[in-house]
Amino acid sequence: MKQSINILISGGGTGGHIYPAIAIANELKVRYPEAKFLFVGAKDKMEMEKVPEAGYQIIGLWISGIQRKLSFKNLLFPFRLLDSLVKAAKIIRQFKPDIVIGTGGFASGPTLIMANRKKIPTIIQEQNSYPGITNKLLSKKSTIVCVAYDGLERFFPKGKIVKTGNPVRASLLSIHVKEKIQEANKLFQLKMKTTTVLVLGGSLGARKINQLIEANISFFKEQKVQVLWQCGKLYYDDYKKHAQKENFYVHAFINKMDLAYAAADIIISRAGASSVSELCIVGKPTIFIPSPNVAEDHQTKNAKSIVDKHGAILLRENELETFSIVFETLLKDEGKQESLSQNIKELALPNATHNIINQVEKLLHL
């Protein structure tokens, strides 16, 4: 069996693209310890920090997306794309990958385009229920498209689709262990026997969710809950002052997400694809507040795929004035909490990473 394989992985921009890529690499590394890995990301994006932290080498491309409004950056886009295509071709020529895996984000476009031109096997890992334009275009030439939702034949060639689920951090599979809950309370200095609300706005934060939590500080105090709040590094300076308030624990970013999930009784979250997949495995009562400012409103579609099966509550940004009623109703209805937990767990695909690696092995005849 061939052990010395070169694996090129491209994805980034947000944690939703980065962490699946790292999860795939980690599982491949377990199966093939002699494999060589190289990541390709976008310069100045968070993957340039998070991937090396995970122990992998990464090269950055001068690439970014097209702005929705008129912007000077849009004029630079053709030059950025051309530069990135040339650099991606050079990376492929020098690294000689046996397979290229794209998990989404700006850099995956040029990388997979050049890999497809070189006839190198490529896999797209599409996290969302509504894919972006890059993956739609890439799928025409890619070998396999791994998805997490049903019904994506509308966007991808049917014969290439494999439903695998989204890779999640392996540490999440054991969050219900008693020792982990105790470790979580100690790490975050939480009070025992107090309902914990975990607030997640994504890896970079979410302005509307942060504003909502700040506006309801007195309300949360009245409800006698404690709030573990990841406000995002972009907003930490604005909200860190609230960490001094009773029962409020404010963090720019939570690295030990398994412990944060373990501590949580109720979760308020954006509906990025990776977050949704993780929350299915976590199985805690969840209120989704999807971002409307993403391509094709895909976060709302992600959330609805869970809500339609009675696994979570959906609260749109234009409905936030009803938050206190929605939250208090859920907090006081233990039967509803239990029902949401059971229903969202049934939608989990905990073997997603293994399923994707199995597809990699098929392509490489391992």
Short mmCIF file of C-alpha atoms in Angstrom, two decimals, residues 11-292:
data_model
loop_
_atom_site.label_atom_id
_atom_site.label_comp_id
_atom_site.label_asym_id
_atom_site.label_seq_id
_atom_site.Cartn_x
_atom_site.Cartn_y
_atom_site.Cartn_z
CA GLY A 11 -9.75 26.33 2.09
CA GLY A 12 -10.16 29.32 4.34
CA GLY A 13 -11.51 32.77 4.95
CA THR A 14 -13.58 31.64 7.93
CA GLY A 15 -13.44 28.88 10.51
CA GLY A 16 -16.22 27.15 8.59
CA HIS A 17 -13.76 26.39 5.78
CA ILE A 18 -10.59 26.03 7.86
CA TYR A 19 -11.62 23.55 10.54
CA PRO A 20 -13.08 20.98 8.12
CA ALA A 21 -9.81 21.17 6.16
CA ILE A 22 -7.76 20.58 9.32
CA ALA A 23 -10.08 17.74 10.41
CA ILE A 24 -9.56 16.01 7.05
CA ALA A 25 -5.79 16.46 7.27
CA ASN A 26 -5.69 15.12 10.84
CA GLU A 27 -7.58 11.97 9.89
CA LEU A 28 -5.41 11.38 6.83
CA LYS A 29 -2.33 11.84 8.99
CA VAL A 30 -3.56 9.13 11.36
CA ARG A 31 -4.11 6.69 8.51
CA TYR A 32 -0.97 7.65 6.57
CA PRO A 33 1.73 8.96 8.94
CA GLU A 34 4.25 9.28 6.10
CA ALA A 35 1.98 11.50 3.99
CA LYS A 36 3.14 15.03 3.20
CA PHE A 37 0.67 17.90 3.58
CA LEU A 38 0.56 21.42 2.21
CA PHE A 39 -2.25 23.94 2.64
CA VAL A 40 -3.04 26.84 0.33
CA GLY A 41 -4.91 29.81 1.76
CA ALA A 42 -5.54 33.49 1.14
CA LYS A 43 -3.01 36.00 2.41
CA ASP A 44 -4.12 37.98 5.46
CA LYS A 45 -6.98 35.57 6.23
CA MET A 46 -7.28 33.58 9.45
CA GLU A 47 -6.07 30.31 7.90
CA MET A 48 -2.57 31.81 7.77
CA GLU A 49 -2.63 31.67 11.58
CA LYS A 50 -4.88 28.68 12.35
CA VAL A 51 -3.30 26.14 9.98
CA PRO A 52 0.27 26.53 11.35
CA GLU A 53 -1.20 26.33 14.87
CA ALA A 54 -2.56 22.92 13.85
CA GLY A 55 0.93 21.87 12.75
CA TYR A 56 0.70 22.23 8.95
CA GLN A 57 2.57 24.34 6.41
CA ILE A 58 0.53 26.86 4.43
CA ILE A 59 1.22 29.14 1.46
CA GLY A 60 -0.90 32.24 0.89
CA LEU A 61 -2.33 33.46 -2.42
CA TRP A 62 -3.07 37.09 -3.26
CA ILE A 63 -6.77 36.42 -3.73
CA SER A 64 -10.02 37.83 -2.37
CA GLY A 65 -13.67 37.77 -3.30
CA ILE A 66 -15.59 40.33 -5.32
CA GLN A 67 -17.19 43.00 -3.13
CA ARG A 68 -20.97 43.33 -3.41
CA LYS A 69 -20.77 47.11 -3.52
CA LEU A 70 -18.66 49.30 -5.78
CA SER A 71 -15.11 49.05 -4.53
CA PHE A 72 -11.56 49.68 -5.71
CA LYS A 73 -10.83 46.09 -4.65
CA ASN A 74 -13.10 44.85 -7.45
CA LEU A 75 -10.83 46.54 -9.98
CA LEU A 76 -7.93 44.54 -8.56
CA PHE A 77 -9.77 41.23 -8.72
CA PRO A 78 -8.67 40.18 -12.26
CA PHE A 79 -5.04 40.86 -11.33
CA ARG A 80 -5.38 39.01 -8.02
CA LEU A 81 -6.97 36.04 -9.79
CA LEU A 82 -4.29 35.88 -12.48
CA ASP A 83 -1.51 36.16 -9.89
CA SER A 84 -3.15 33.41 -7.79
CA LEU A 85 -3.58 31.08 -10.77
CA VAL A 86 0.11 31.46 -11.66
CA LYS A 87 1.19 30.88 -8.05
CA ALA A 88 -1.17 27.91 -7.63
CA ALA A 89 0.30 26.33 -10.77
CA LYS A 90 3.80 26.82 -9.35
CA ILE A 91 2.79 25.26 -6.00
CA ILE A 92 1.33 22.24 -7.79
CA ARG A 93 4.38 21.88 -10.02
CA GLN A 94 6.76 21.93 -7.04
CA PHE A 95 4.72 19.95 -4.49
CA LYS A 96 3.45 17.33 -6.99
CA PRO A 97 0.22 16.46 -5.11
CA ASP A 98 -1.41 13.08 -5.59
CA ILE A 99 -4.77 14.66 -4.73
CA VAL A 100 -6.13 18.17 -4.10
CA ILE A 101 -8.96 18.80 -1.64
CA GLY A 102 -10.92 22.05 -1.57
CA THR A 103 -13.09 23.02 1.40
CA GLY A 104 -14.21 26.41 0.14
CA GLY A 105 -12.97 29.96 0.49
CA PHE A 106 -11.21 32.29 -1.92
CA ALA A 107 -8.00 30.31 -2.34
CA SER A 108 -9.67 27.02 -3.25
CA GLY A 109 -10.80 28.40 -6.63
CA PRO A 110 -7.40 29.01 -8.27
CA THR A 111 -5.90 25.93 -6.57
CA LEU A 112 -8.51 23.48 -7.84
CA ILE A 113 -8.70 25.10 -11.27
CA MET A 114 -4.99 24.50 -11.82
CA ALA A 115 -5.16 20.99 -10.33
CA ASN A 116 -7.99 20.07 -12.68
CA ARG A 117 -5.97 21.36 -15.64
CA LYS A 118 -3.11 19.06 -14.58
CA LYS A 119 -5.57 16.11 -14.42
CA ILE A 120 -4.89 15.65 -10.70
CA PRO A 121 -7.82 14.06 -8.80
CA THR A 122 -9.76 16.73 -6.91
CA ILE A 123 -12.40 16.60 -4.20
CA ILE A 124 -14.72 19.44 -3.24
CA GLN A 125 -16.09 19.40 0.28
CA GLU A 126 -19.24 21.55 0.20
CA GLN A 127 -20.49 22.40 3.67
CA ASN A 128 -23.65 24.35 2.87
CA SER A 129 -27.15 23.44 1.80
CA TYR A 130 -26.82 26.17 -0.85
CA PRO A 131 -23.35 26.22 -2.46
CA GLY A 132 -21.49 29.29 -3.58
CA ILE A 133 -20.67 30.07 -7.19
CA THR A 134 -17.02 28.94 -6.88
CA ASN A 135 -17.88 25.36 -5.96
CA LYS A 136 -20.66 25.25 -8.57
CA LEU A 137 -18.10 26.10 -11.25
CA LEU A 138 -15.39 23.84 -9.84
CA SER A 139 -17.73 20.85 -9.65
CA LYS A 140 -17.87 20.58 -13.45
CA LYS A 141 -14.22 19.45 -13.51
CA SER A 142 -13.76 18.02 -10.01
CA THR A 143 -13.74 14.26 -9.48
CA ILE A 144 -15.96 14.00 -6.40
CA VAL A 145 -18.21 16.45 -4.53
CA CYS A 146 -18.73 15.58 -0.85
CA VAL A 147 -21.89 17.17 0.57
CA ALA A 148 -23.75 17.36 3.87
CA TYR A 149 -27.31 17.91 2.64
CA ASP A 150 -29.78 16.22 0.35
CA GLY A 151 -31.03 17.82 -2.86
CA LEU A 152 -27.76 19.27 -4.17
CA GLU A 153 -28.27 17.68 -7.59
CA ARG A 154 -29.66 21.12 -8.52
CA PHE A 155 -26.15 22.52 -8.31
CA PHE A 156 -23.67 19.70 -8.88
CA PRO A 157 -23.36 16.83 -11.39
CA LYS A 158 -25.42 14.05 -9.83
CA GLY A 159 -22.90 11.31 -10.56
CA LYS A 160 -20.16 13.09 -8.61
CA ILE A 161 -22.13 13.72 -5.41
CA VAL A 162 -21.42 11.69 -2.27
CA LYS A 163 -23.29 12.55 0.94
CA THR A 164 -20.65 12.39 3.65
CA GLY A 165 -21.59 15.12 6.10
CA ASN A 166 -19.31 17.91 7.29
CA PRO A 167 -16.08 17.12 9.16
CA VAL A 168 -16.12 18.23 12.78
CA ARG A 169 -13.53 18.34 15.52
CA ALA A 170 -13.09 14.84 16.93
CA SER A 171 -13.11 16.26 20.47
CA LEU A 172 -16.83 17.05 20.12
CA LEU A 173 -17.78 13.39 20.16
CA SER A 174 -17.16 13.16 23.91
CA ILE A 175 -18.61 16.42 25.26
CA HIS A 176 -21.26 14.70 27.40
CA VAL A 177 -18.66 12.97 29.58
CA LYS A 178 -19.01 14.21 33.18
CA GLU A 179 -15.29 14.95 33.54
CA LYS A 180 -15.42 17.20 30.47
CA ILE A 181 -18.25 19.26 31.93
CA GLN A 182 -16.28 19.71 35.15
CA GLU A 183 -13.19 20.70 33.16
CA ALA A 184 -15.25 23.23 31.21
CA ASN A 185 -16.65 24.88 34.33
CA LYS A 186 -13.13 25.15 35.73
CA LEU A 187 -11.60 26.55 32.51
CA PHE A 188 -14.25 29.23 32.00
CA GLN A 189 -14.71 29.81 35.76
CA LEU A 190 -18.44 29.17 35.47
CA LYS A 191 -20.80 28.72 38.40
CA MET A 192 -22.06 25.24 39.08
CA LYS A 193 -25.82 24.56 39.03
CA THR A 194 -26.47 27.70 36.95
CA THR A 195 -27.95 27.49 33.45
CA THR A 196 -25.23 28.35 30.93
CA VAL A 197 -26.04 30.12 27.66
CA LEU A 198 -23.32 29.82 25.00
CA VAL A 199 -23.32 32.63 22.42
CA LEU A 200 -21.49 32.08 19.12
CA GLY A 201 -21.28 34.55 16.28
CA GLY A 202 -18.78 32.65 14.17
CA SER A 203 -15.00 32.78 14.29
CA LEU A 204 -14.85 36.49 13.46
CA GLY A 205 -17.92 37.52 15.45
CA ALA A 206 -21.36 38.86 14.51
CA ARG A 207 -22.32 42.48 15.07
CA LYS A 208 -26.09 41.92 15.34
CA ILE A 209 -25.75 39.05 17.83
CA ASN A 210 -23.29 41.04 19.93
CA GLN A 211 -25.65 44.02 19.98
CA LEU A 212 -28.51 41.71 20.94
CA ILE A 213 -26.61 40.23 23.89
CA GLU A 214 -25.47 43.64 25.10
CA ALA A 215 -29.03 44.97 24.94
CA ASN A 216 -30.27 42.03 27.03
CA ILE A 217 -27.70 41.97 29.83
CA SER A 218 -30.32 42.96 32.42
CA PHE A 219 -32.77 40.44 30.95
CA PHE A 220 -30.26 37.57 31.28
CA LYS A 221 -29.62 38.60 34.88
CA GLU A 222 -33.36 38.48 35.57
CA GLN A 223 -33.48 34.97 34.10
CA LYS A 224 -30.68 33.88 36.48
CA VAL A 225 -28.50 32.45 33.71
CA GLN A 226 -24.79 32.83 33.02
CA VAL A 227 -23.58 33.77 29.54
CA LEU A 228 -20.42 32.39 27.90
CA TRP A 229 -20.01 34.84 25.04
CA GLN A 230 -17.64 34.49 22.08
CA CYS A 231 -17.97 37.96 20.60
CA GLY A 232 -15.24 37.59 17.94
CA LYS A 233 -11.83 39.21 17.73
CA LEU A 234 -13.21 42.05 15.59
CA TYR A 235 -15.52 43.11 18.43
CA TYR A 236 -13.68 42.12 21.60
CA ASP A 237 -12.49 45.65 22.43
CA ASP A 238 -16.12 46.83 22.28
CA TYR A 239 -17.54 44.15 24.57
CA LYS A 240 -14.77 43.02 26.93
CA LYS A 241 -16.03 45.55 29.51
CA HIS A 242 -19.05 43.30 30.08
CA ALA A 243 -16.80 40.52 31.36
CA GLN A 244 -16.74 42.43 34.64
CA LYS A 245 -20.49 42.00 35.06
CA GLU A 246 -21.91 39.18 37.18
CA ASN A 247 -22.43 35.92 35.25
CA PHE A 248 -20.94 37.28 31.99
CA TYR A 249 -17.86 35.63 30.51
CA VAL A 250 -16.64 37.38 27.36
CA HIS A 251 -14.03 35.92 24.99
CA ALA A 252 -12.66 37.12 21.65
CA PHE A 253 -12.29 33.51 20.53
CA ILE A 254 -12.77 30.16 22.23
CA ASN A 255 -10.10 27.61 21.31
CA LYS A 256 -11.52 24.80 23.46
CA MET A 257 -14.87 24.58 21.72
CA ASP A 258 -15.49 21.07 22.99
CA LEU A 259 -15.43 22.42 26.55
CA ALA A 260 -17.65 25.38 25.63
CA TYR A 261 -20.23 23.01 24.17
CA ALA A 262 -19.92 20.74 27.20
CA ALA A 263 -20.70 23.63 29.55
CA ALA A 264 -23.67 24.91 27.54
CA ASP A 265 -27.32 24.25 28.36
CA ILE A 266 -28.73 26.51 25.62
CA ILE A 267 -26.85 27.79 22.55
CA ILE A 268 -27.40 30.94 20.49
CA SER A 269 -25.52 30.70 17.21
CA ARG A 270 -25.07 31.80 13.64
CA ALA A 271 -25.88 29.08 11.11
CA GLY A 272 -22.67 28.58 9.19
CA ALA A 273 -22.43 25.06 7.83
CA SER A 274 -19.71 23.85 10.19
CA SER A 275 -21.51 25.30 13.20
CA VAL A 276 -24.73 23.56 12.18
CA SER A 277 -22.93 20.22 11.75
CA GLU A 278 -21.21 20.59 15.11
CA LEU A 279 -24.45 21.52 16.85
CA CYS A 280 -26.16 18.41 15.48
CA ILE A 281 -23.50 16.30 17.20
CA VAL A 282 -23.55 18.43 20.35
CA GLY A 283 -27.30 17.99 20.66
CA LYS A 284 -28.11 21.03 22.84
CA PRO A 285 -31.21 23.26 22.49
CA THR A 286 -30.24 25.89 19.92
CA ILE A 287 -31.56 29.23 18.69
CA PHE A 288 -30.17 29.98 15.23
CA ILE A 289 -29.76 33.63 14.21
CA PRO A 290 -28.46 33.26 10.63
CA SER A 291 -26.51 36.01 8.92
CA PRO A 292 -28.49 37.48 6.02
#
